Amino acid sequence: GFILDKPIVASALEQRRDAPVFLIDIAVPRNVAPDVNDLEDAYLYDVDDLQSVAADNLRETQIQSQQRFAEVDEPEDEDMSQMLTQQFIDGAEAAPRIVDVEDTAS
């Protein structure tokens, strides 16, 4: 069974004078009954919902990143392109040094 079911959440909503309640169920197996989401002012999210939102955000970030790099590739942005390329190279050169520092600290 579920720890929180529809009647329990409905009772809590009444006591809260129908103030909305957001429930995030990250347990596997689930602790909150899925039909809780049918209640007005009850909003239930689970791990699958959170993974979906994270995947959507990642896709959007990748699209925006590609668009920005496409804009940088335009001739009038050559200085910006060179600067970004140098920052990438500098970051790549710093990575082994960061690992060395982390290894030394361990």
mmCIF file of C-alpha atoms in Angstrom:
data_model
loop_
_atom_site.group_PDB
_atom_site.id
_atom_site.type_symbol
_atom_site.label_atom_id
_atom_site.label_comp_id
_atom_site.label_asym_id
_atom_site.label_seq_id
_atom_site.Cartn_x
_atom_site.Cartn_y
_atom_site.Cartn_z
ATOM 1 C CA GLY A 1 0.000 0.000 0.000
ATOM 2 C CA PHE A 2 0.850 3.644 -0.155
ATOM 3 C CA ILE A 3 1.845 5.795 2.804
ATOM 4 C CA LEU A 4 -0.217 8.687 1.443
ATOM 5 C CA ASP A 5 -3.459 7.862 -0.310
ATOM 6 C CA LYS A 6 -6.259 9.999 -1.707
ATOM 7 C CA PRO A 7 -8.372 10.178 1.511
ATOM 8 C CA ILE A 8 -5.359 11.182 3.652
ATOM 9 C CA VAL A 9 -4.329 13.958 1.257
ATOM 10 C CA ALA A 10 -7.967 15.105 0.867
ATOM 11 C CA SER A 11 -8.211 15.425 4.661
ATOM 12 C CA ALA A 12 -4.951 17.387 4.765
ATOM 13 C CA LEU A 13 -6.242 19.727 2.055
ATOM 14 C CA GLU A 14 -9.390 20.407 4.091
ATOM 15 C CA GLN A 15 -7.290 21.226 7.153
ATOM 16 C CA ARG A 16 -5.130 23.533 5.035
ATOM 17 C CA ARG A 17 -8.315 25.330 3.906
ATOM 18 C CA ASP A 18 -7.725 24.121 0.368
ATOM 19 C CA ALA A 19 -4.276 25.669 0.055
ATOM 20 C CA PRO A 20 -2.432 23.829 -2.719
ATOM 21 C CA VAL A 21 -0.042 21.055 -1.782
ATOM 22 C CA PHE A 22 2.871 19.898 -3.917
ATOM 23 C CA LEU A 23 4.047 16.343 -3.364
ATOM 24 C CA ILE A 24 7.286 14.993 -4.787
ATOM 25 C CA ASP A 25 7.546 11.220 -4.462
ATOM 26 C CA ILE A 26 11.096 10.059 -5.157
ATOM 27 C CA ALA A 27 10.661 6.666 -3.514
ATOM 28 C CA VAL A 28 10.816 3.388 -5.403
ATOM 29 C CA PRO A 29 8.325 1.845 -4.969
ATOM 30 C CA ARG A 30 6.106 4.904 -4.753
ATOM 31 C CA ASN A 31 4.871 6.192 -1.381
ATOM 32 C CA VAL A 32 2.059 8.376 -2.709
ATOM 33 C CA ALA A 33 -0.953 6.908 -4.521
ATOM 34 C CA PRO A 34 -1.147 8.141 -8.133
ATOM 35 C CA ASP A 35 -4.844 9.058 -7.775
ATOM 36 C CA VAL A 36 -3.841 11.833 -5.333
ATOM 37 C CA ASN A 37 -3.155 13.849 -8.481
ATOM 38 C CA ASP A 38 -6.914 13.767 -9.200
ATOM 39 C CA LEU A 39 -7.581 15.996 -6.186
ATOM 40 C CA GLU A 40 -8.044 19.684 -6.801
ATOM 41 C CA ASP A 41 -5.119 21.635 -5.305
ATOM 42 C CA ALA A 42 -2.934 18.491 -5.032
ATOM 43 C CA TYR A 43 0.014 18.298 -7.386
ATOM 44 C CA LEU A 44 1.956 15.033 -7.392
ATOM 45 C CA TYR A 45 5.304 14.595 -9.103
ATOM 46 C CA ASP A 46 7.457 11.476 -9.112
ATOM 47 C CA VAL A 47 10.944 10.499 -10.269
ATOM 48 C CA ASP A 48 9.694 9.878 -13.811
ATOM 49 C CA ASP A 49 8.239 13.407 -13.967
ATOM 50 C CA LEU A 50 11.498 14.899 -12.706
ATOM 51 C CA GLN A 51 13.563 12.876 -15.202
ATOM 52 C CA SER A 52 11.281 14.040 -18.000
ATOM 53 C CA VAL A 53 11.689 17.692 -16.988
ATOM 54 C CA ALA A 54 15.465 17.263 -16.731
ATOM 55 C CA ALA A 55 15.602 15.651 -20.194
ATOM 56 C CA ASP A 56 13.479 18.453 -21.679
ATOM 57 C CA ASN A 57 15.730 21.081 -20.087
ATOM 58 C CA LEU A 58 18.848 19.340 -21.386
ATOM 59 C CA ARG A 59 17.435 19.214 -24.924
ATOM 60 C CA GLU A 60 16.513 22.908 -24.774
ATOM 61 C CA THR A 61 19.966 23.816 -23.465
ATOM 62 C CA GLN A 62 21.617 21.853 -26.274
ATOM 63 C CA ILE A 63 19.451 23.575 -28.888
ATOM 64 C CA GLN A 64 20.238 27.022 -27.463
ATOM 65 C CA SER A 65 23.931 26.172 -27.303
ATOM 66 C CA GLN A 66 23.963 25.069 -30.946
ATOM 67 C CA GLN A 67 22.143 28.250 -31.961
ATOM 68 C CA ARG A 68 24.627 30.424 -30.084
ATOM 69 C CA PHE A 69 27.621 28.682 -31.626
ATOM 70 C CA ALA A 70 26.015 29.025 -35.061
ATOM 71 C CA GLU A 71 25.672 32.757 -34.436
ATOM 72 C CA VAL A 72 29.310 32.970 -33.343
ATOM 73 C CA ASP A 73 30.389 31.315 -36.602
ATOM 74 C CA GLU A 74 29.213 34.362 -38.556
ATOM 75 C CA PRO A 75 32.142 36.444 -39.916
ATOM 76 C CA GLU A 76 31.363 39.568 -37.872
ATOM 77 C CA ASP A 77 31.723 37.483 -34.732
ATOM 78 C CA GLU A 78 35.218 36.199 -35.558
ATOM 79 C CA ASP A 79 36.743 37.836 -32.461
ATOM 80 C CA MET A 80 34.112 36.191 -30.249
ATOM 81 C CA SER A 81 34.755 32.848 -31.930
ATOM 82 C CA GLN A 82 38.483 33.149 -31.300
ATOM 83 C CA MET A 83 37.872 34.109 -27.670
ATOM 84 C CA LEU A 84 35.550 31.131 -27.088
ATOM 85 C CA THR A 85 38.018 28.790 -28.781
ATOM 86 C CA GLN A 86 40.821 30.069 -26.551
ATOM 87 C CA GLN A 87 38.650 29.665 -23.433
ATOM 88 C CA PHE A 88 37.921 26.077 -24.471
ATOM 89 C CA ILE A 89 41.634 25.375 -24.994
ATOM 90 C CA ASP A 90 42.522 27.015 -21.673
ATOM 91 C CA GLY A 91 39.874 24.925 -19.912
ATOM 92 C CA ALA A 92 41.109 21.725 -21.552
ATOM 93 C CA GLU A 93 44.681 22.525 -20.494
ATOM 94 C CA ALA A 94 43.546 23.204 -16.917
ATOM 95 C CA ALA A 95 41.675 19.896 -16.537
ATOM 96 C CA PRO A 96 44.786 17.719 -15.950
ATOM 97 C CA ARG A 97 46.074 20.257 -13.405
ATOM 98 C CA ILE A 98 42.765 20.132 -11.534
ATOM 99 C CA VAL A 99 42.946 16.326 -11.432
ATOM 100 C CA ASP A 100 46.534 16.559 -10.140
ATOM 101 C CA VAL A 101 45.454 18.902 -7.349
ATOM 102 C CA GLU A 102 42.548 16.604 -6.447
ATOM 103 C CA ASP A 103 44.869 13.561 -6.411
ATOM 104 C CA THR A 104 47.378 15.408 -4.225
ATOM 105 C CA ALA A 105 44.639 16.436 -1.790
ATOM 106 C CA SER A 106 43.368 12.848 -1.430
#
